[in-house]
mmCIF file of C-alpha atoms and ligand atoms in Angstrom:
data_model
loop_
_atom_site.group_PDB
_atom_site.id
_atom_site.type_symbol
_atom_site.label_atom_id
_atom_site.label_comp_id
_atom_site.label_asym_id
_atom_site.label_seq_id
_atom_site.Cartn_x
_atom_site.Cartn_y
_atom_site.Cartn_z
ATOM 1 C CA UNK A 92 -106.441 -48.939 26.381
ATOM 2 C CA UNK A 93 -104.755 -46.194 27.884
ATOM 3 C CA UNK A 94 -104.078 -42.998 25.384
ATOM 4 C CA UNK A 95 -102.131 -40.332 26.623
ATOM 5 C CA UNK A 96 -102.407 -37.146 25.000
ATOM 6 C CA UNK A 97 -99.198 -34.707 24.751
ATOM 7 C CA UNK A 98 -101.410 -31.751 25.754
ATOM 8 C CA UNK A 99 -97.920 -29.464 25.899
ATOM 9 C CA UNK A 100 -96.983 -30.334 22.334
ATOM 10 C CA UNK A 101 -100.346 -29.579 21.134
ATOM 11 C CA UNK A 102 -100.673 -26.134 23.207
ATOM 12 C CA UNK A 103 -97.249 -25.151 21.660
ATOM 13 C CA UNK A 104 -98.343 -26.176 18.629
ATOM 14 C CA UNK A 105 -101.596 -24.080 18.900
ATOM 15 C CA UNK A 106 -99.458 -21.211 20.058
ATOM 16 C CA UNK A 107 -96.934 -21.223 17.044
ATOM 17 C CA UNK A 108 -99.654 -21.667 14.478
ATOM 18 C CA UNK A 109 -101.367 -18.272 16.059
ATOM 19 C CA UNK A 110 -97.935 -16.229 15.337
ATOM 20 C CA UNK A 111 -98.648 -17.294 11.433
ATOM 21 C CA UNK A 112 -100.816 -14.337 10.563
ATOM 22 C CA UNK A 113 -100.844 -11.041 8.641
ATOM 23 C CA UNK A 114 -102.014 -9.110 11.294
ATOM 24 C CA UNK A 115 -100.436 -8.248 14.542
ATOM 25 C CA UNK A 116 -100.596 -10.851 17.282
ATOM 26 C CA UNK A 117 -102.555 -11.455 19.272
ATOM 27 C CA UNK A 118 -104.791 -11.402 16.261
ATOM 28 C CA UNK A 119 -104.816 -13.577 13.643
ATOM 29 C CA UNK A 120 -105.832 -13.051 9.870
ATOM 30 C CA UNK A 121 -104.963 -15.828 7.801
ATOM 31 C CA UNK A 122 -107.086 -15.544 4.783
ATOM 32 C CA UNK A 123 -107.020 -18.783 2.107
ATOM 33 C CA UNK A 124 -103.913 -18.577 -0.346
ATOM 34 C CA UNK A 125 -102.295 -15.773 1.317
ATOM 35 C CA UNK A 126 -98.871 -15.909 2.187
ATOM 36 C CA UNK A 127 -99.844 -16.496 5.886
ATOM 37 C CA UNK A 128 -102.085 -19.389 4.631
ATOM 38 C CA UNK A 129 -99.333 -21.050 2.882
ATOM 39 C CA UNK A 130 -96.543 -20.640 5.380
ATOM 40 C CA UNK A 131 -99.069 -21.957 7.844
ATOM 41 C CA UNK A 132 -99.907 -25.146 5.604
ATOM 42 C CA UNK A 133 -96.081 -25.547 4.914
ATOM 43 C CA UNK A 134 -95.476 -25.641 8.605
ATOM 44 C CA UNK A 135 -98.588 -28.026 9.337
ATOM 45 C CA UNK A 136 -97.431 -30.436 6.709
ATOM 46 C CA UNK A 137 -93.967 -30.455 8.229
ATOM 47 C CA UNK A 138 -95.736 -31.651 11.462
ATOM 48 C CA UNK A 139 -97.648 -34.403 9.632
ATOM 49 C CA UNK A 140 -94.061 -35.581 8.116
ATOM 50 C CA UNK A 141 -92.252 -35.538 11.266
ATOM 51 C CA UNK A 142 -95.138 -37.834 12.400
ATOM 52 C CA UNK A 143 -94.693 -40.351 9.603
ATOM 53 C CA UNK A 144 -97.932 -39.583 8.065
ATOM 54 C CA UNK A 145 -98.593 -39.551 4.603
ATOM 55 C CA UNK A 146 -99.589 -36.267 3.056
ATOM 56 C CA UNK A 147 -101.853 -35.592 -0.031
ATOM 57 C CA UNK A 148 -102.932 -32.316 -1.392
ATOM 58 C CA UNK A 149 -105.931 -31.672 -4.043
ATOM 59 C CA UNK A 150 -106.471 -29.327 -6.757
ATOM 60 C CA UNK A 151 -107.889 -26.743 -4.393
ATOM 61 C CA UNK A 152 -105.253 -27.319 -1.324
ATOM 62 C CA UNK A 153 -107.434 -29.642 0.784
ATOM 63 C CA UNK A 154 -104.909 -31.428 2.649
ATOM 64 C CA UNK A 155 -105.257 -35.310 3.569
ATOM 65 C CA UNK A 156 -103.164 -36.863 6.199
ATOM 66 C CA UNK A 157 -103.512 -40.565 6.180
ATOM 67 C CA UNK A 158 -102.297 -43.543 8.817
ATOM 68 C CA UNK A 159 -102.865 -46.428 7.046
ATOM 69 C CA UNK A 160 -104.787 -49.013 8.832
ATOM 70 C CA UNK A 161 -104.188 -52.821 8.749
ATOM 71 C CA UNK A 162 -107.045 -53.010 6.394
ATOM 72 C CA UNK A 163 -106.525 -49.970 4.164
ATOM 73 C CA UNK A 164 -109.178 -50.985 1.582
ATOM 74 C CA UNK A 165 -111.932 -50.147 4.197
ATOM 75 C CA UNK A 166 -113.431 -46.765 4.024
ATOM 76 C CA UNK A 167 -111.493 -44.632 6.599
ATOM 77 C CA UNK A 168 -112.406 -42.733 9.337
ATOM 78 C CA UNK A 169 -111.917 -38.762 9.204
ATOM 79 C CA UNK A 170 -111.263 -36.078 11.180
ATOM 80 C CA UNK A 171 -110.255 -32.398 10.487
ATOM 81 C CA UNK A 172 -111.186 -28.774 10.320
ATOM 82 C CA UNK A 173 -109.846 -25.575 9.241
ATOM 83 C CA UNK A 174 -106.958 -23.230 9.604
ATOM 84 C CA UNK A 175 -108.075 -20.104 7.452
ATOM 85 C CA UNK A 176 -109.166 -17.364 9.707
ATOM 86 C CA UNK A 177 -111.278 -14.261 9.003
ATOM 87 C CA UNK A 178 -109.293 -10.585 9.758
ATOM 88 C CA UNK A 179 -108.780 -10.250 13.281
ATOM 89 C CA UNK A 180 -109.976 -13.500 14.679
ATOM 90 C CA UNK A 181 -108.599 -15.495 17.386
ATOM 91 C CA UNK A 182 -106.320 -18.518 17.558
ATOM 92 C CA UNK A 183 -108.701 -21.459 18.039
ATOM 93 C CA UNK A 184 -111.603 -21.539 15.354
ATOM 94 C CA UNK A 185 -110.970 -24.494 13.443
ATOM 95 C CA UNK A 186 -107.127 -24.902 14.682
ATOM 96 C CA UNK A 187 -108.098 -27.312 17.500
ATOM 97 C CA UNK A 188 -109.627 -29.752 15.206
ATOM 98 C CA UNK A 189 -106.668 -29.785 12.899
ATOM 99 C CA UNK A 190 -103.863 -29.574 15.492
ATOM 100 C CA UNK A 191 -106.024 -31.508 17.804
ATOM 101 C CA UNK A 192 -106.569 -34.143 15.347
ATOM 102 C CA UNK A 193 -103.200 -34.251 14.630
ATOM 103 C CA UNK A 194 -102.368 -34.885 18.325
ATOM 104 C CA UNK A 195 -105.158 -37.964 18.568
ATOM 105 C CA UNK A 196 -103.483 -39.801 15.731
ATOM 106 C CA UNK A 197 -99.897 -39.153 17.260
ATOM 107 C CA UNK A 198 -101.034 -40.216 20.799
ATOM 108 C CA UNK A 199 -102.862 -43.134 19.256
ATOM 109 C CA UNK A 200 -99.652 -44.293 17.365
ATOM 110 C CA UNK A 201 -97.604 -43.467 20.460
ATOM 111 C CA UNK A 202 -99.593 -45.429 22.744
ATOM 112 C CA UNK A 203 -99.092 -48.505 20.613
ATOM 113 C CA UNK A 204 -102.822 -48.421 19.023
ATOM 114 C CA UNK A 205 -103.114 -49.832 15.441
ATOM 115 C CA UNK A 206 -105.932 -48.981 13.517
ATOM 116 C CA UNK A 207 -107.837 -51.196 11.112
ATOM 117 C CA UNK A 208 -109.351 -48.875 9.092
ATOM 118 C CA UNK A 209 -106.982 -45.831 8.070
ATOM 119 C CA UNK A 210 -107.533 -42.952 10.040
ATOM 120 C CA UNK A 211 -107.367 -39.590 7.997
ATOM 121 C CA UNK A 212 -106.987 -35.993 8.849
ATOM 122 C CA UNK A 213 -108.211 -33.604 6.772
ATOM 123 C CA UNK A 214 -107.511 -30.079 6.583
ATOM 124 C CA UNK A 215 -110.243 -28.168 4.745
ATOM 125 C CA UNK A 216 -109.409 -25.252 2.262
ATOM 126 C CA UNK A 217 -111.166 -22.166 3.134
ATOM 127 C CA UNK A 218 -114.143 -22.809 5.715
ATOM 128 C CA UNK A 219 -114.519 -18.956 6.076
ATOM 129 C CA UNK A 220 -116.052 -16.817 3.672
ATOM 130 C CA UNK A 221 -113.718 -14.053 3.545
ATOM 131 C CA UNK A 222 -112.485 -14.177 0.173
ATOM 132 C CA UNK A 223 -114.973 -15.925 -2.270
ATOM 133 C CA UNK A 224 -117.959 -14.764 -0.089
ATOM 134 C CA UNK A 225 -119.102 -18.119 0.287
ATOM 135 C CA UNK A 226 -118.391 -20.444 3.289
ATOM 136 C CA UNK A 227 -116.972 -24.082 3.098
ATOM 137 C CA UNK A 228 -115.887 -24.360 -0.434
ATOM 138 C CA UNK A 229 -113.395 -26.898 0.444
ATOM 139 C CA UNK A 230 -115.969 -29.058 1.834
ATOM 140 C CA UNK A 231 -118.521 -28.064 -0.948
ATOM 141 C CA UNK A 232 -116.130 -29.421 -3.430
ATOM 142 C CA UNK A 233 -115.364 -32.520 -1.643
ATOM 143 C CA UNK A 234 -118.985 -33.584 -1.175
ATOM 144 C CA UNK A 235 -120.286 -32.072 -4.397
ATOM 145 C CA UNK A 236 -122.270 -29.482 -3.131
ATOM 146 C CA UNK A 237 -120.176 -27.263 -5.489
ATOM 147 C CA UNK A 238 -119.158 -28.289 -8.870
ATOM 148 C CA UNK A 239 -116.235 -27.404 -11.131
ATOM 149 C CA UNK A 240 -117.753 -24.388 -12.625
ATOM 150 C CA UNK A 241 -116.557 -23.231 -9.361
ATOM 151 C CA UNK A 242 -113.120 -22.507 -10.766
ATOM 152 C CA UNK A 243 -114.829 -19.276 -12.845
ATOM 153 C CA UNK A 244 -117.773 -18.896 -10.834
ATOM 154 C CA UNK A 245 -116.183 -18.366 -7.318
ATOM 155 C CA UNK A 246 -114.370 -14.867 -7.448
ATOM 156 C CA UNK A 247 -112.517 -12.835 -4.812
ATOM 157 C CA UNK A 248 -113.242 -9.161 -4.288
ATOM 158 C CA UNK A 249 -110.732 -8.079 -6.749
ATOM 159 C CA UNK A 250 -112.348 -9.937 -9.641
ATOM 160 C CA UNK A 251 -109.784 -13.164 -9.585
ATOM 161 C CA UNK A 252 -111.424 -16.500 -10.280
ATOM 162 C CA UNK A 253 -110.762 -19.368 -8.005
ATOM 163 C CA UNK A 254 -108.859 -20.945 -10.503
ATOM 164 C CA UNK A 255 -106.200 -17.909 -10.961
ATOM 165 C CA UNK A 256 -105.838 -17.866 -7.204
ATOM 166 C CA UNK A 257 -105.380 -21.357 -6.639
ATOM 167 C CA UNK A 258 -103.074 -21.716 -9.266
ATOM 168 C CA UNK A 259 -101.268 -18.769 -7.559
ATOM 169 C CA UNK A 260 -100.759 -21.045 -4.531
ATOM 170 C CA UNK A 261 -99.004 -23.707 -6.140
ATOM 171 C CA UNK A 262 -102.332 -25.758 -6.491
ATOM 172 C CA UNK A 263 -103.497 -26.883 -10.161
ATOM 173 C CA UNK A 264 -105.128 -29.832 -11.722
ATOM 174 C CA UNK A 265 -108.608 -30.487 -12.720
ATOM 175 C CA UNK A 266 -111.006 -29.237 -10.072
ATOM 176 C CA UNK A 267 -113.415 -32.207 -10.779
ATOM 177 C CA UNK A 268 -110.952 -34.401 -8.883
ATOM 178 C CA UNK A 269 -111.500 -32.815 -5.726
ATOM 179 C CA UNK A 270 -114.978 -34.537 -5.493
ATOM 180 C CA UNK A 271 -114.748 -37.598 -2.874
ATOM 181 C CA UNK A 272 -116.443 -41.130 -3.624
ATOM 182 C CA UNK A 273 -119.730 -41.526 -1.442
ATOM 183 C CA UNK A 274 -117.658 -44.596 0.283
ATOM 184 C CA UNK A 275 -114.435 -42.880 1.005
ATOM 185 C CA UNK A 276 -115.192 -42.247 4.576
ATOM 186 C CA UNK A 277 -116.974 -44.695 7.012
ATOM 187 C CA UNK A 278 -117.410 -41.728 9.482
ATOM 188 C CA UNK A 279 -116.092 -38.123 9.769
ATOM 189 C CA UNK A 280 -115.637 -36.221 13.406
ATOM 190 C CA UNK A 281 -114.910 -32.835 13.843
ATOM 191 C CA UNK A 282 -113.505 -31.324 17.219
ATOM 192 C CA UNK A 283 -114.422 -27.727 17.203
ATOM 193 C CA UNK A 284 -114.887 -25.078 19.953
ATOM 194 C CA UNK A 285 -118.310 -24.314 20.679
ATOM 195 C CA UNK A 286 -118.753 -20.690 19.622
ATOM 196 C CA UNK A 287 -121.671 -20.320 21.962
ATOM 197 C CA UNK A 288 -122.195 -20.174 25.542
ATOM 198 C CA UNK A 289 -123.755 -23.440 26.623
ATOM 199 C CA UNK A 290 -120.972 -25.774 27.843
ATOM 200 C CA UNK A 291 -119.138 -23.072 29.828
ATOM 201 C CA UNK A 292 -122.383 -21.957 31.552
ATOM 202 C CA UNK A 293 -123.389 -25.651 32.624
ATOM 203 C CA UNK A 294 -119.839 -26.544 33.179
ATOM 204 C CA UNK A 295 -119.979 -29.730 31.044
ATOM 205 C CA UNK A 296 -116.812 -30.152 29.312
ATOM 206 C CA UNK A 297 -117.983 -32.255 26.037
ATOM 207 C CA UNK A 298 -120.649 -31.270 23.439
ATOM 208 C CA UNK A 299 -122.024 -33.853 21.055
ATOM 209 C CA UNK A 300 -123.345 -32.053 17.741
ATOM 210 C CA UNK A 301 -126.743 -33.539 16.940
ATOM 211 C CA UNK A 302 -127.633 -31.131 13.949
ATOM 212 C CA UNK A 303 -125.966 -28.567 12.379
ATOM 213 C CA UNK A 304 -128.028 -25.600 11.465
ATOM 214 C CA UNK A 305 -128.647 -24.726 7.935
ATOM 215 C CA UNK A 306 -127.918 -21.163 6.754
ATOM 216 C CA UNK A 307 -128.989 -19.345 3.733
ATOM 217 C CA UNK A 308 -127.768 -16.043 2.378
ATOM 218 C CA UNK A 309 -129.488 -13.207 0.580
ATOM 219 C CA UNK A 310 -128.299 -10.123 -1.091
ATOM 220 C CA UNK A 311 -130.527 -7.345 -1.273
ATOM 221 C CA UNK A 312 -130.183 -4.199 -3.265
ATOM 222 C CA UNK A 313 -132.576 -1.393 -2.588
ATOM 223 C CA UNK A 314 -132.951 1.219 -5.370
ATOM 224 C CA UNK A 315 -134.455 4.850 -4.725
ATOM 225 C CA UNK A 316 -133.563 8.218 -5.694
ATOM 226 C CA UNK A 317 -130.903 10.297 -4.448
ATOM 227 C CA UNK A 318 -130.915 13.816 -3.941
ATOM 228 C CA UNK A 319 -129.677 16.895 -1.612
ATOM 229 C CA UNK A 320 -130.689 16.576 2.118
ATOM 230 C CA UNK A 321 -132.202 20.022 1.853
ATOM 231 C CA UNK A 322 -133.385 20.642 -1.224
ATOM 232 C CA UNK A 323 -135.579 17.273 -1.661
ATOM 233 C CA UNK A 324 -138.847 17.668 0.456
ATOM 234 C CA UNK A 325 -139.982 14.778 2.585
ATOM 235 C CA UNK A 326 -143.193 13.810 1.014
ATOM 236 C CA UNK A 327 -141.449 13.470 -2.338
ATOM 237 C CA UNK A 328 -138.227 11.211 -1.237
ATOM 238 C CA UNK A 329 -137.607 7.766 -2.260
ATOM 239 C CA UNK A 330 -134.911 7.252 0.276
ATOM 240 C CA UNK A 331 -133.211 3.650 -0.189
ATOM 241 C CA UNK A 332 -132.077 3.510 3.330
ATOM 242 C CA UNK A 333 -135.437 4.154 5.177
ATOM 243 C CA UNK A 334 -136.869 1.321 2.827
ATOM 244 C CA UNK A 335 -133.989 -1.135 3.703
ATOM 245 C CA UNK A 336 -134.158 -0.338 7.484
ATOM 246 C CA UNK A 337 -138.006 -1.487 7.223
ATOM 247 C CA UNK A 338 -136.625 -4.560 5.389
ATOM 248 C CA UNK A 339 -133.935 -4.832 8.312
ATOM 249 C CA UNK A 340 -136.691 -5.180 10.954
ATOM 250 C CA UNK A 341 -138.676 -7.607 8.588
ATOM 251 C CA UNK A 342 -135.998 -10.021 8.989
ATOM 252 C CA UNK A 343 -135.691 -9.610 12.461
ATOM 253 C CA UNK A 344 -139.877 -10.013 12.743
ATOM 254 C CA UNK A 345 -140.161 -13.143 10.290
ATOM 255 C CA UNK A 346 -137.019 -14.828 12.593
ATOM 256 C CA UNK A 347 -138.499 -14.301 15.988
ATOM 257 C CA UNK A 348 -141.856 -15.086 14.660
ATOM 258 C CA UNK A 349 -141.431 -18.739 14.342
ATOM 259 C CA UNK A 350 -141.236 -19.067 17.879
ATOM 260 C CA UNK A 351 -138.483 -21.419 17.774
ATOM 261 C CA UNK A 352 -135.075 -20.765 19.595
ATOM 262 C CA UNK A 353 -133.095 -22.279 16.322
ATOM 263 C CA UNK A 354 -134.046 -19.544 13.982
ATOM 264 C CA UNK A 355 -131.764 -16.918 13.676
ATOM 265 C CA UNK A 356 -132.028 -13.644 11.039
ATOM 266 C CA UNK A 357 -129.197 -11.359 10.932
ATOM 267 C CA UNK A 358 -128.372 -8.527 8.453
ATOM 268 C CA UNK A 359 -124.662 -8.369 8.649
ATOM 269 C CA UNK A 360 -123.691 -5.736 6.347
ATOM 270 C CA UNK A 361 -125.049 -2.281 5.044
ATOM 271 C CA UNK A 362 -123.395 -0.410 2.153
ATOM 272 C CA UNK A 363 -125.394 3.219 1.712
ATOM 273 C CA UNK A 364 -124.397 4.776 -1.768
ATOM 274 C CA UNK A 365 -123.132 7.659 -1.973
ATOM 275 C CA UNK A 366 -122.818 7.724 1.765
ATOM 276 C CA UNK A 367 -122.241 11.362 2.542
ATOM 277 C CA UNK A 368 -124.354 13.226 5.284
ATOM 278 C CA UNK A 369 -125.899 15.733 3.115
ATOM 279 C CA UNK A 370 -127.067 13.233 0.497
ATOM 280 C CA UNK A 371 -130.152 11.036 0.382
ATOM 281 C CA UNK A 372 -129.323 7.540 0.183
ATOM 282 C CA UNK A 373 -130.230 6.044 -3.384
ATOM 283 C CA UNK A 374 -128.577 2.850 -3.277
ATOM 284 C CA UNK A 375 -128.563 0.546 -0.391
ATOM 285 C CA UNK A 376 -126.831 -3.233 -0.286
ATOM 286 C CA UNK A 377 -127.403 -5.785 2.624
ATOM 287 C CA UNK A 378 -126.398 -9.234 3.160
ATOM 288 C CA UNK A 379 -128.616 -11.475 5.186
ATOM 289 C CA UNK A 380 -128.077 -14.590 6.778
ATOM 290 C CA UNK A 381 -131.198 -16.564 7.981
ATOM 291 C CA UNK A 382 -130.155 -20.109 9.812
ATOM 292 C CA UNK A 383 -132.374 -22.698 11.062
ATOM 293 C CA UNK A 384 -131.920 -26.573 12.017
ATOM 294 C CA UNK A 385 -135.348 -27.267 10.280
ATOM 295 C CA UNK A 386 -135.278 -26.551 6.629
ATOM 296 C CA UNK A 387 -139.081 -26.080 5.899
ATOM 297 C CA UNK A 388 -138.837 -23.239 8.942
ATOM 298 C CA UNK A 389 -135.953 -21.448 7.153
ATOM 299 C CA UNK A 390 -137.322 -21.411 3.984
ATOM 300 C CA UNK A 391 -140.534 -20.001 5.651
ATOM 301 C CA UNK A 392 -138.714 -16.904 6.694
ATOM 302 C CA UNK A 393 -137.147 -16.760 3.588
ATOM 303 C CA UNK A 394 -140.215 -16.497 1.724
ATOM 304 C CA UNK A 395 -141.509 -13.700 4.214
ATOM 305 C CA UNK A 396 -138.550 -11.452 3.872
ATOM 306 C CA UNK A 397 -139.024 -11.742 0.013
ATOM 307 C CA UNK A 398 -142.769 -10.609 0.651
ATOM 308 C CA UNK A 399 -141.905 -7.908 2.999
ATOM 309 C CA UNK A 400 -139.344 -6.344 0.317
ATOM 310 C CA UNK A 401 -141.991 -6.430 -2.316
ATOM 311 C CA UNK A 402 -144.287 -4.588 0.054
ATOM 312 C CA UNK A 403 -141.730 -1.925 1.152
ATOM 313 C CA UNK A 404 -141.061 -1.581 -2.399
ATOM 314 C CA UNK A 405 -144.437 -0.926 -3.699
ATOM 315 C CA UNK A 406 -145.175 1.289 -0.592
ATOM 316 C CA UNK A 407 -142.128 3.228 -0.951
ATOM 317 C CA UNK A 408 -141.768 3.616 -4.710
ATOM 318 C CA UNK A 409 -138.308 2.120 -4.620
ATOM 319 C CA UNK A 410 -137.150 -0.923 -6.627
ATOM 320 C CA UNK A 411 -135.882 -4.318 -4.345
ATOM 321 C CA UNK A 412 -133.526 -6.786 -5.612
ATOM 322 C CA UNK A 413 -133.514 -9.906 -3.710
ATOM 323 C CA UNK A 414 -130.958 -12.478 -4.836
ATOM 324 C CA UNK A 415 -130.698 -15.942 -3.030
ATOM 325 C CA UNK A 416 -126.890 -16.413 -2.492
ATOM 326 C CA UNK A 417 -127.080 -19.823 -0.981
ATOM 327 C CA UNK A 418 -129.467 -22.166 0.767
ATOM 328 C CA UNK A 419 -127.697 -25.258 2.119
ATOM 329 C CA UNK A 420 -129.776 -28.038 3.882
ATOM 330 C CA UNK A 421 -128.786 -28.650 7.684
ATOM 331 C CA UNK A 422 -127.125 -32.180 8.660
ATOM 332 C CA UNK A 423 -127.997 -34.419 11.067
ATOM 333 C CA UNK A 424 -125.450 -36.095 12.851
ATOM 334 C CA UNK A 425 -124.835 -40.034 12.686
ATOM 335 C CA UNK A 426 -126.519 -41.748 15.588
ATOM 336 C CA UNK A 427 -123.566 -44.465 15.763
ATOM 337 C CA UNK A 428 -121.024 -41.553 15.647
ATOM 338 C CA UNK A 429 -122.915 -39.617 18.477
ATOM 339 C CA UNK A 430 -123.249 -43.115 20.389
ATOM 340 C CA UNK A 431 -119.290 -43.701 19.900
ATOM 341 C CA UNK A 432 -118.500 -40.130 21.303
ATOM 342 C CA UNK A 433 -120.814 -40.447 24.245
ATOM 343 C CA UNK A 434 -119.101 -43.558 24.942
ATOM 344 C CA UNK A 435 -115.819 -42.588 24.734
ATOM 345 C CA UNK A 436 -116.761 -39.583 26.909
ATOM 346 C CA UNK A 437 -118.492 -41.940 29.487
ATOM 347 C CA UNK A 438 -115.257 -44.169 29.510
ATOM 348 C CA UNK A 439 -113.224 -41.194 30.195
ATOM 349 C CA UNK A 440 -115.631 -40.165 33.100
ATOM 350 C CA UNK A 441 -116.822 -36.930 31.530
ATOM 351 C CA UNK A 442 -120.065 -35.290 31.316
ATOM 352 C CA UNK A 443 -121.386 -34.540 28.117
ATOM 353 C CA UNK A 444 -124.332 -32.837 26.322
ATOM 354 C CA UNK A 445 -126.094 -33.317 23.069
ATOM 355 C CA UNK A 446 -126.628 -29.936 21.538
ATOM 356 C CA UNK A 447 -127.203 -27.856 18.408
ATOM 357 C CA UNK A 448 -124.725 -26.103 16.194
ATOM 358 C CA UNK A 449 -125.796 -22.961 15.337
ATOM 359 C CA UNK A 450 -122.732 -21.959 13.406
ATOM 360 C CA UNK A 451 -121.803 -24.043 10.364
ATOM 361 C CA UNK A 452 -118.940 -26.101 9.692
ATOM 362 C CA UNK A 453 -117.072 -28.400 6.845
ATOM 363 C CA UNK A 454 -119.020 -31.129 8.881
ATOM 364 C CA UNK A 455 -122.315 -29.750 7.120
ATOM 365 C CA UNK A 456 -120.899 -30.884 3.848
ATOM 366 C CA UNK A 457 -119.078 -33.734 4.992
ATOM 367 C CA UNK A 458 -122.545 -35.072 5.889
ATOM 368 C CA UNK A 459 -123.417 -35.600 2.344
ATOM 369 C CA UNK A 460 -120.948 -38.251 1.927
ATOM 370 C CA UNK A 461 -120.096 -39.488 5.152
ATOM 371 C CA UNK A 462 -121.976 -40.119 8.580
ATOM 372 C CA UNK A 463 -120.834 -37.093 10.671
ATOM 373 C CA UNK A 464 -120.765 -35.940 14.042
ATOM 374 C CA UNK A 465 -118.748 -33.290 16.057
ATOM 375 C CA UNK A 466 -117.298 -32.789 19.336
ATOM 376 C CA UNK A 467 -117.716 -29.606 20.716
ATOM 377 C CA UNK A 468 -115.425 -27.917 23.776
ATOM 378 C CA UNK A 469 -116.452 -24.708 25.833
ATOM 379 C CA UNK A 470 -114.529 -21.719 25.161
ATOM 380 C CA UNK A 471 -114.985 -18.567 27.220
ATOM 381 C CA UNK A 472 -118.039 -16.365 26.975
ATOM 382 C CA UNK A 473 -118.983 -18.441 23.625
ATOM 383 C CA UNK A 474 -116.889 -15.631 22.109
ATOM 384 C CA UNK A 475 -115.677 -16.374 18.631
ATOM 385 C CA UNK A 476 -114.414 -14.558 15.729
ATOM 386 C CA UNK A 477 -112.585 -11.981 18.193
ATOM 387 C CA UNK A 478 -109.175 -11.856 19.075
ATOM 388 C CA UNK A 479 -110.083 -12.789 22.888
ATOM 389 C CA UNK A 480 -111.507 -15.942 21.395
ATOM 390 C CA UNK A 481 -110.209 -18.493 24.113
ATOM 391 C CA UNK A 482 -110.272 -22.290 24.989
ATOM 392 C CA UNK A 483 -108.628 -23.472 27.910
ATOM 393 C CA UNK A 484 -105.545 -25.735 28.013
ATOM 394 C CA UNK A 485 -107.684 -28.326 29.898
ATOM 395 C CA UNK A 486 -110.652 -28.242 27.615
ATOM 396 C CA UNK A 487 -108.571 -28.460 24.448
ATOM 397 C CA UNK A 488 -106.732 -31.631 26.070
ATOM 398 C CA UNK A 489 -110.435 -32.912 26.810
ATOM 399 C CA UNK A 490 -111.503 -32.574 23.685
ATOM 400 C CA UNK A 491 -108.564 -34.030 22.185
ATOM 401 C CA UNK A 492 -108.638 -37.075 24.553
ATOM 402 C CA UNK A 493 -112.508 -37.428 23.449
ATOM 403 C CA UNK A 494 -111.387 -37.335 19.661
ATOM 404 C CA UNK A 495 -108.878 -39.783 20.460
ATOM 405 C CA UNK A 496 -110.942 -42.276 21.739
ATOM 406 C CA UNK A 497 -113.652 -41.773 19.573
ATOM 407 C CA UNK A 498 -111.278 -42.437 16.528
ATOM 408 C CA UNK A 499 -109.814 -45.560 17.929
ATOM 409 C CA UNK A 500 -113.357 -46.696 18.640
ATOM 410 C CA UNK A 501 -114.571 -46.091 14.971
ATOM 411 C CA UNK A 502 -111.226 -47.406 13.142
ATOM 412 C CA UNK A 503 -111.980 -50.638 15.192
ATOM 413 C CA UNK A 504 -115.222 -51.316 13.641
HETATM 414 ZN ZN1 ZN B 644 -114.609 -22.707 12.444
#
């Protein structure tokens, strides 16, 4: 079957979406339920309606765009991604999967293809953790990884709850209704930029994700004793920041110590109290991200970090509190879906490469309720979450073409 992607239309839409931002272009800031997020959703919904697709929104704003197949009683084939963006981000993370998904469906329609299974495009609410400190809460709720207590448990920085914020954005109704049944999707395929350097480096246009690494998050609070930077003598100090520095290095040591390239440990934030040049730090708060494709190996690193915290606390006479914020299970892609993507790429004469996703995605959670796989396209320098994030028009069109072929194949099975 000949499926022609309208790359011009897709690229123009990506450009338009990038202008719907709270930050000055070319930077994109689109935090969930913000004014920009709501404007982007309204614009996206109108595109879907123009394409004569039916649109449904759930109680937290996940948007489902359905092209009904000839056998609507069969579980659908899903695709999709997110449009929320961290502050001062670029314009391709997530958006390529949403607008590419829409383009894949439109081009299938225009080419005369008629699906047996319905094909559904899903716009996930809030993949990024910017607002609630937890990533993927849309797909977590869809897959049951989070329950209805999230309404009160999830809080934004200003203390407002998910319940308040979603109502403010116009999304009401019981949160329990967000959960999808196990057989809702026969398969779910997400198109996304790689956010890593491998495809570009090896000049391969298509990555096929076999595993998604599992992140675990820790919040660590180190409490020592403050005081005057001149008056408290060195032997008498309980400097919280010096203790925290040892913990930071312990995270690095443990992550490197597994000997596996897939283990990563990062201390991404550090807040020092009181934060004055002539004052001994009394309280330091760290946020730690540890991820791996192997859950046991990752949990070993978590244990080592906790042991290091205890050791540092005892030796330096400070108190160290470690809170496990989340520890998600890694996901494996479905062999059938990997095969469907590989065959679609082959059919189009494209080289493809099987690879691990070290960043996590909504597909990590979709894997709990459906066979899942992801299609990666190269991005320049592997750069993401920055305003110079870039994927070439050719690569975007190629990824979308492979997605369209994969959806057609899966919707006919
Ligand atoms: Zn993303």
